C-alpha cells in the first residue's frame, strides 16, 4: 500500500478492526453488483469509495427520467443512456484504485456461471425474480455469498444467502410471486438506506468482522424506523 492509499483510506486504517491488512483485503476483493438502479447506486458508490479493488456491474436498462427520484448515480443529461456504462464512467472518477467492468445485459442461465466465477461475492440489487433465482443457484454451486436486498413502498429487506454453506434464497422464498401484485412505488430515500446496509454486509464478509446476516432476514420500516430480524434455516 502506497502513501496516497494510506491517506485515502485513513479512516478505515485507524480502525483496529480493519487496519492496513484489512484495507489490503478490500483492495484485493472482487465483487459483482447485479442491478445499477435504486439499490445498486448507493451500493456501488460505497464499495468503490471503500476501495473494493475489482467491481463488476450488470444492468441491461437505460436511464429514465422516473429513475432520478432515487437512482442517485445518474443525471438528467444521461436519460436514455446505458445504466451500466454510465455507472462505470461516474465511478471511475471516484476512485482510480478500482477496476470496474460492466455488462450491459441481463444476467441469466446462459451467462451467469461464467460471469459470477470471476468474483468473490455477488450483490443482488435487482427486482427481477428470475435474476435472483439465477444468482442464488450459481452462488450456491460456486460457494459464494449472495448479498440480497429488496425494496417496496416504505419497506426494505436484506439477507445474506449461501454464506459458508448457509441458507439460500430459495430456502426463504421457494415460490416466485406474481409480479403484477407487487408494489410499484417506493419512497426515494429507501434504496439509499437498504443499499448502504448491503454494502456494509459486503465489507463485513470481506474483512470477516461482525455478524453477517446469514440465516437472517432484516426487515426495515421507513415510516417507523423499526427493524426486525427473522431467522430461517436451510
mmCIF file of C-alpha atoms in Angstrom:
data_model
loop_
_atom_site.group_PDB
_atom_site.id
_atom_site.type_symbol
_atom_site.label_atom_id
_atom_site.label_comp_id
_atom_site.label_asym_id
_atom_site.label_seq_id
_atom_site.Cartn_x
_atom_site.Cartn_y
_atom_site.Cartn_z
ATOM 1 C CA UNK A 1 0.000 0.000 0.000
ATOM 2 C CA UNK A 2 1.435 3.383 -1.013
ATOM 3 C CA UNK A 3 1.288 6.713 0.828
ATOM 4 C CA UNK A 4 -1.574 8.055 -1.296
ATOM 5 C CA UNK A 5 -3.638 4.972 -0.440
ATOM 6 C CA UNK A 6 -2.778 5.334 3.238
ATOM 7 C CA UNK A 7 -4.151 8.859 3.123
ATOM 8 C CA UNK A 8 -7.239 7.935 1.087
ATOM 9 C CA UNK A 9 -8.248 5.058 3.344
ATOM 10 C CA UNK A 10 -7.026 6.606 6.606
ATOM 11 C CA UNK A 11 -10.437 6.428 8.317
ATOM 12 C CA UNK A 12 -10.516 2.687 7.626
ATOM 13 C CA UNK A 13 -6.907 2.061 8.574
ATOM 14 C CA UNK A 14 -7.181 3.706 12.001
ATOM 15 C CA UNK A 15 -9.976 1.300 12.933
ATOM 16 C CA UNK A 16 -8.465 -1.594 14.887
ATOM 17 C CA UNK A 17 -10.901 -3.995 13.190
ATOM 18 C CA UNK A 18 -9.576 -3.042 9.745
ATOM 19 C CA UNK A 19 -6.028 -1.589 9.729
ATOM 20 C CA UNK A 20 -3.748 -1.823 6.696
ATOM 21 C CA UNK A 21 -4.193 -5.572 6.381
ATOM 22 C CA UNK A 22 -7.943 -5.198 6.236
ATOM 23 C CA UNK A 23 -7.719 -2.449 3.647
ATOM 24 C CA UNK A 24 -5.469 -4.672 1.544
ATOM 25 C CA UNK A 25 -8.202 -7.341 1.701
ATOM 26 C CA UNK A 26 -10.701 -4.796 0.358
ATOM 27 C CA UNK A 27 -8.322 -3.778 -2.431
ATOM 28 C CA UNK A 28 -7.872 -7.439 -3.388
ATOM 29 C CA UNK A 29 -11.608 -8.259 -3.319
ATOM 30 C CA UNK A 30 -13.803 -8.873 -6.361
ATOM 31 C CA UNK A 31 -17.498 -8.005 -6.093
ATOM 32 C CA UNK A 32 -20.260 -8.301 -8.702
ATOM 33 C CA UNK A 33 -23.273 -5.991 -8.346
ATOM 34 C CA UNK A 34 -26.332 -7.142 -10.283
ATOM 35 C CA UNK A 35 -28.524 -4.103 -10.823
ATOM 36 C CA UNK A 36 -27.368 -0.481 -11.069
ATOM 37 C CA UNK A 37 -30.667 1.161 -10.129
ATOM 38 C CA UNK A 38 -32.048 2.349 -6.803
ATOM 39 C CA UNK A 39 -30.178 -0.182 -4.652
ATOM 40 C CA UNK A 40 -27.201 -0.518 -6.942
ATOM 41 C CA UNK A 41 -26.421 3.213 -6.918
ATOM 42 C CA UNK A 42 -25.515 3.518 -3.210
ATOM 43 C CA UNK A 43 -24.003 0.025 -3.114
ATOM 44 C CA UNK A 44 -21.641 0.851 -5.954
ATOM 45 C CA UNK A 45 -20.675 4.269 -4.640
ATOM 46 C CA UNK A 46 -19.824 2.994 -1.172
ATOM 47 C CA UNK A 47 -17.962 -0.084 -2.406
ATOM 48 C CA UNK A 48 -15.905 1.977 -4.839
ATOM 49 C CA UNK A 49 -15.183 4.585 -2.161
ATOM 50 C CA UNK A 50 -14.150 1.791 0.245
ATOM 51 C CA UNK A 51 -11.556 0.576 -2.245
ATOM 52 C CA UNK A 52 -13.012 -2.742 -3.366
ATOM 53 C CA UNK A 53 -10.376 -3.493 -5.976
ATOM 54 C CA UNK A 54 -12.488 -5.148 -8.672
ATOM 55 C CA UNK A 55 -16.162 -4.425 -9.251
ATOM 56 C CA UNK A 56 -18.491 -5.738 -11.936
ATOM 57 C CA UNK A 57 -21.784 -4.052 -12.846
ATOM 58 C CA UNK A 58 -24.624 -5.952 -14.524
ATOM 59 C CA UNK A 59 -27.620 -3.984 -15.832
ATOM 60 C CA UNK A 60 -29.478 -4.137 -19.139
ATOM 61 C CA UNK A 61 -31.555 -0.983 -18.588
ATOM 62 C CA UNK A 62 -31.178 2.590 -19.733
ATOM 63 C CA UNK A 63 -31.657 5.632 -17.516
ATOM 64 C CA UNK A 64 -35.226 7.012 -17.472
ATOM 65 C CA UNK A 65 -36.500 10.278 -16.023
ATOM 66 C CA UNK A 66 -38.501 8.445 -13.346
ATOM 67 C CA UNK A 67 -35.274 6.797 -12.119
ATOM 68 C CA UNK A 68 -33.817 10.107 -10.958
ATOM 69 C CA UNK A 69 -36.122 10.277 -7.910
ATOM 70 C CA UNK A 70 -33.962 7.596 -6.221
ATOM 71 C CA UNK A 71 -31.130 6.426 -8.507
ATOM 72 C CA UNK A 72 -28.524 8.937 -7.401
ATOM 73 C CA UNK A 73 -25.731 7.858 -9.757
ATOM 74 C CA UNK A 74 -27.420 9.472 -12.755
ATOM 75 C CA UNK A 75 -28.121 12.954 -14.122
ATOM 76 C CA UNK A 76 -30.766 14.449 -16.412
ATOM 77 C CA UNK A 77 -28.401 14.540 -19.387
ATOM 78 C CA UNK A 78 -27.887 10.768 -19.080
ATOM 79 C CA UNK A 79 -31.537 9.813 -19.673
ATOM 80 C CA UNK A 80 -31.701 7.175 -22.411
ATOM 81 C CA UNK A 81 -28.124 6.000 -21.885
ATOM 82 C CA UNK A 82 -26.943 2.617 -20.570
ATOM 83 C CA UNK A 83 -27.018 2.460 -16.780
ATOM 84 C CA UNK A 84 -24.066 0.079 -16.585
ATOM 85 C CA UNK A 85 -21.910 2.197 -18.878
ATOM 86 C CA UNK A 86 -22.816 5.494 -17.198
ATOM 87 C CA UNK A 87 -22.292 3.998 -13.736
ATOM 88 C CA UNK A 88 -18.782 2.904 -14.723
ATOM 89 C CA UNK A 89 -17.962 6.341 -16.141
ATOM 90 C CA UNK A 90 -19.104 8.132 -12.978
ATOM 91 C CA UNK A 91 -17.496 5.665 -10.572
ATOM 92 C CA UNK A 92 -14.159 5.803 -12.416
ATOM 93 C CA UNK A 93 -13.940 9.429 -11.282
ATOM 94 C CA UNK A 94 -14.460 8.459 -7.640
ATOM 95 C CA UNK A 95 -11.579 6.043 -7.159
ATOM 96 C CA UNK A 96 -8.806 5.214 -9.623
ATOM 97 C CA UNK A 97 -7.707 2.264 -7.455
ATOM 98 C CA UNK A 98 -10.789 0.324 -8.524
ATOM 99 C CA UNK A 99 -11.031 -1.692 -11.721
ATOM 100 C CA UNK A 100 -14.632 -1.595 -12.967
ATOM 101 C CA UNK A 101 -16.126 -3.910 -15.588
ATOM 102 C CA UNK A 102 -19.645 -3.572 -16.911
ATOM 103 C CA UNK A 103 -22.093 -5.973 -18.513
ATOM 104 C CA UNK A 104 -24.976 -4.123 -20.244
ATOM 105 C CA UNK A 105 -27.285 -7.136 -20.428
ATOM 106 C CA UNK A 106 -29.414 -9.354 -18.182
ATOM 107 C CA UNK A 107 -27.794 -11.978 -16.008
ATOM 108 C CA UNK A 108 -29.350 -15.302 -16.987
ATOM 109 C CA UNK A 109 -28.750 -19.042 -17.038
ATOM 110 C CA UNK A 110 -26.627 -18.742 -20.188
ATOM 111 C CA UNK A 111 -24.057 -16.267 -18.860
ATOM 112 C CA UNK A 112 -24.284 -16.274 -15.036
ATOM 113 C CA UNK A 113 -21.893 -19.135 -14.362
ATOM 114 C CA UNK A 114 -19.046 -17.575 -16.335
ATOM 115 C CA UNK A 115 -19.566 -14.031 -15.038
ATOM 116 C CA UNK A 116 -20.000 -14.970 -11.366
ATOM 117 C CA UNK A 117 -16.914 -17.205 -11.497
ATOM 118 C CA UNK A 118 -14.793 -14.032 -11.819
ATOM 119 C CA UNK A 119 -15.950 -12.600 -8.477
ATOM 120 C CA UNK A 120 -15.815 -13.449 -4.759
ATOM 121 C CA UNK A 121 -19.198 -12.028 -3.688
ATOM 122 C CA UNK A 122 -22.401 -11.216 -5.584
ATOM 123 C CA UNK A 123 -24.713 -8.397 -4.535
ATOM 124 C CA UNK A 124 -28.317 -8.680 -5.665
ATOM 125 C CA UNK A 125 -29.744 -5.227 -6.360
ATOM 126 C CA UNK A 126 -32.323 -6.329 -8.881
ATOM 127 C CA UNK A 127 -36.116 -6.530 -8.707
ATOM 128 C CA UNK A 128 -36.160 -9.308 -11.311
ATOM 129 C CA UNK A 129 -37.096 -12.616 -9.656
ATOM 130 C CA UNK A 130 -35.593 -14.752 -12.412
ATOM 131 C CA UNK A 131 -32.263 -12.997 -11.897
ATOM 132 C CA UNK A 132 -32.472 -13.538 -8.134
ATOM 133 C CA UNK A 133 -33.114 -17.257 -8.568
ATOM 134 C CA UNK A 134 -30.268 -17.427 -11.090
ATOM 135 C CA UNK A 135 -27.850 -15.662 -8.718
ATOM 136 C CA UNK A 136 -28.928 -17.956 -5.894
ATOM 137 C CA UNK A 137 -28.371 -21.119 -7.923
ATOM 138 C CA UNK A 138 -24.921 -20.151 -9.206
ATOM 139 C CA UNK A 139 -23.581 -18.674 -5.964
ATOM 140 C CA UNK A 140 -24.679 -21.797 -4.120
ATOM 141 C CA UNK A 141 -22.928 -24.007 -6.684
ATOM 142 C CA UNK A 142 -19.775 -21.868 -6.534
ATOM 143 C CA UNK A 143 -19.906 -21.490 -2.725
ATOM 144 C CA UNK A 144 -20.045 -17.692 -2.828
ATOM 145 C CA UNK A 145 -22.031 -15.246 -0.720
ATOM 146 C CA UNK A 146 -25.128 -13.606 -2.228
ATOM 147 C CA UNK A 147 -25.949 -10.292 -0.513
ATOM 148 C CA UNK A 148 -29.614 -9.714 -1.263
ATOM 149 C CA UNK A 149 -31.693 -6.565 -0.911
ATOM 150 C CA UNK A 150 -35.223 -5.600 -1.914
ATOM 151 C CA UNK A 151 -37.455 -2.551 -1.511
ATOM 152 C CA UNK A 152 -41.111 -1.649 -1.960
ATOM 153 C CA UNK A 153 -43.164 1.340 -0.817
ATOM 154 C CA UNK A 154 -41.752 2.035 2.685
ATOM 155 C CA UNK A 155 -40.184 -1.355 3.476
ATOM 156 C CA UNK A 156 -36.806 -2.857 2.725
ATOM 157 C CA UNK A 157 -35.287 -6.294 3.281
ATOM 158 C CA UNK A 158 -31.715 -7.556 3.457
ATOM 159 C CA UNK A 159 -30.228 -11.034 3.855
ATOM 160 C CA UNK A 160 -27.033 -12.884 3.005
ATOM 161 C CA UNK A 161 -27.513 -16.223 1.269
ATOM 162 C CA UNK A 162 -25.154 -19.140 0.602
ATOM 163 C CA UNK A 163 -22.564 -17.791 3.046
ATOM 164 C CA UNK A 164 -20.310 -20.599 4.276
ATOM 165 C CA UNK A 165 -22.917 -23.176 3.191
ATOM 166 C CA UNK A 166 -25.685 -21.238 4.926
ATOM 167 C CA UNK A 167 -29.332 -20.988 3.798
ATOM 168 C CA UNK A 168 -30.169 -19.914 0.260
ATOM 169 C CA UNK A 169 -32.656 -17.500 -1.271
ATOM 170 C CA UNK A 170 -34.766 -20.480 -2.325
ATOM 171 C CA UNK A 171 -34.862 -21.711 1.274
ATOM 172 C CA UNK A 172 -36.517 -18.446 2.297
ATOM 173 C CA UNK A 173 -38.508 -17.750 -0.866
ATOM 174 C CA UNK A 174 -39.340 -21.084 -2.540
ATOM 175 C CA UNK A 175 -42.162 -19.618 -4.622
ATOM 176 C CA UNK A 176 -41.922 -16.925 -7.290
ATOM 177 C CA UNK A 177 -44.542 -14.243 -6.587
ATOM 178 C CA UNK A 178 -46.903 -12.793 -9.163
ATOM 179 C CA UNK A 179 -45.039 -9.645 -10.213
ATOM 180 C CA UNK A 180 -48.287 -7.917 -11.190
ATOM 181 C CA UNK A 181 -49.234 -7.859 -7.482
ATOM 182 C CA UNK A 182 -46.006 -6.223 -6.312
ATOM 183 C CA UNK A 183 -45.859 -2.537 -5.276
ATOM 184 C CA UNK A 184 -44.523 -0.137 -7.903
ATOM 185 C CA UNK A 185 -43.997 2.897 -5.673
ATOM 186 C CA UNK A 186 -41.074 3.493 -3.330
ATOM 187 C CA UNK A 187 -40.024 6.427 -1.182
ATOM 188 C CA UNK A 188 -36.862 7.802 -2.778
ATOM 189 C CA UNK A 189 -34.553 7.566 0.234
ATOM 190 C CA UNK A 190 -35.301 3.897 0.991
ATOM 191 C CA UNK A 191 -32.881 2.366 -1.538
ATOM 192 C CA UNK A 192 -30.131 4.545 -0.085
ATOM 193 C CA UNK A 193 -30.750 3.070 3.372
ATOM 194 C CA UNK A 194 -31.036 -0.551 2.250
ATOM 195 C CA UNK A 195 -28.243 -0.299 -0.324
ATOM 196 C CA UNK A 196 -25.882 1.119 2.301
ATOM 197 C CA UNK A 197 -26.700 -1.816 4.564
ATOM 198 C CA UNK A 198 -25.923 -4.223 1.733
ATOM 199 C CA UNK A 199 -22.582 -2.520 1.117
ATOM 200 C CA UNK A 200 -21.841 -2.881 4.832
ATOM 201 C CA UNK A 201 -22.544 -6.622 4.680
ATOM 202 C CA UNK A 202 -20.122 -6.967 1.749
ATOM 203 C CA UNK A 203 -17.366 -5.189 3.664
ATOM 204 C CA UNK A 204 -18.015 -7.307 6.784
ATOM 205 C CA UNK A 205 -17.798 -10.510 4.742
ATOM 206 C CA UNK A 206 -14.506 -9.479 3.130
ATOM 207 C CA UNK A 207 -12.984 -8.421 6.456
ATOM 208 C CA UNK A 208 -14.572 -11.292 8.409
ATOM 209 C CA UNK A 209 -15.821 -8.955 11.133
ATOM 210 C CA UNK A 210 -19.150 -8.552 12.906
ATOM 211 C CA UNK A 211 -22.196 -10.764 12.487
ATOM 212 C CA UNK A 212 -23.185 -11.460 8.892
ATOM 213 C CA UNK A 213 -26.911 -11.645 8.094
ATOM 214 C CA UNK A 214 -26.694 -15.313 7.136
ATOM 215 C CA UNK A 215 -29.868 -17.182 8.059
ATOM 216 C CA UNK A 216 -31.398 -13.836 8.992
ATOM 217 C CA UNK A 217 -33.783 -11.555 7.099
ATOM 218 C CA UNK A 218 -33.590 -7.942 8.261
ATOM 219 C CA UNK A 219 -36.843 -6.055 7.619
ATOM 220 C CA UNK A 220 -36.751 -2.245 7.833
ATOM 221 C CA UNK A 221 -39.787 0.069 8.029
ATOM 222 C CA UNK A 222 -39.006 3.611 6.877
ATOM 223 C CA UNK A 223 -42.178 5.031 8.451
ATOM 224 C CA UNK A 224 -41.267 3.983 11.980
ATOM 225 C CA UNK A 225 -37.564 3.101 11.674
ATOM 226 C CA UNK A 226 -38.458 -0.253 13.213
ATOM 227 C CA UNK A 227 -36.073 -3.059 12.337
ATOM 228 C CA UNK A 228 -36.967 -6.730 12.752
ATOM 229 C CA UNK A 229 -34.782 -9.755 12.156
ATOM 230 C CA UNK A 230 -36.415 -13.017 11.113
ATOM 231 C CA UNK A 231 -34.295 -16.150 11.443
ATOM 232 C CA UNK A 232 -34.536 -19.006 8.934
ATOM 233 C CA UNK A 233 -32.612 -22.133 8.030
ATOM 234 C CA UNK A 234 -31.963 -24.432 5.079
#
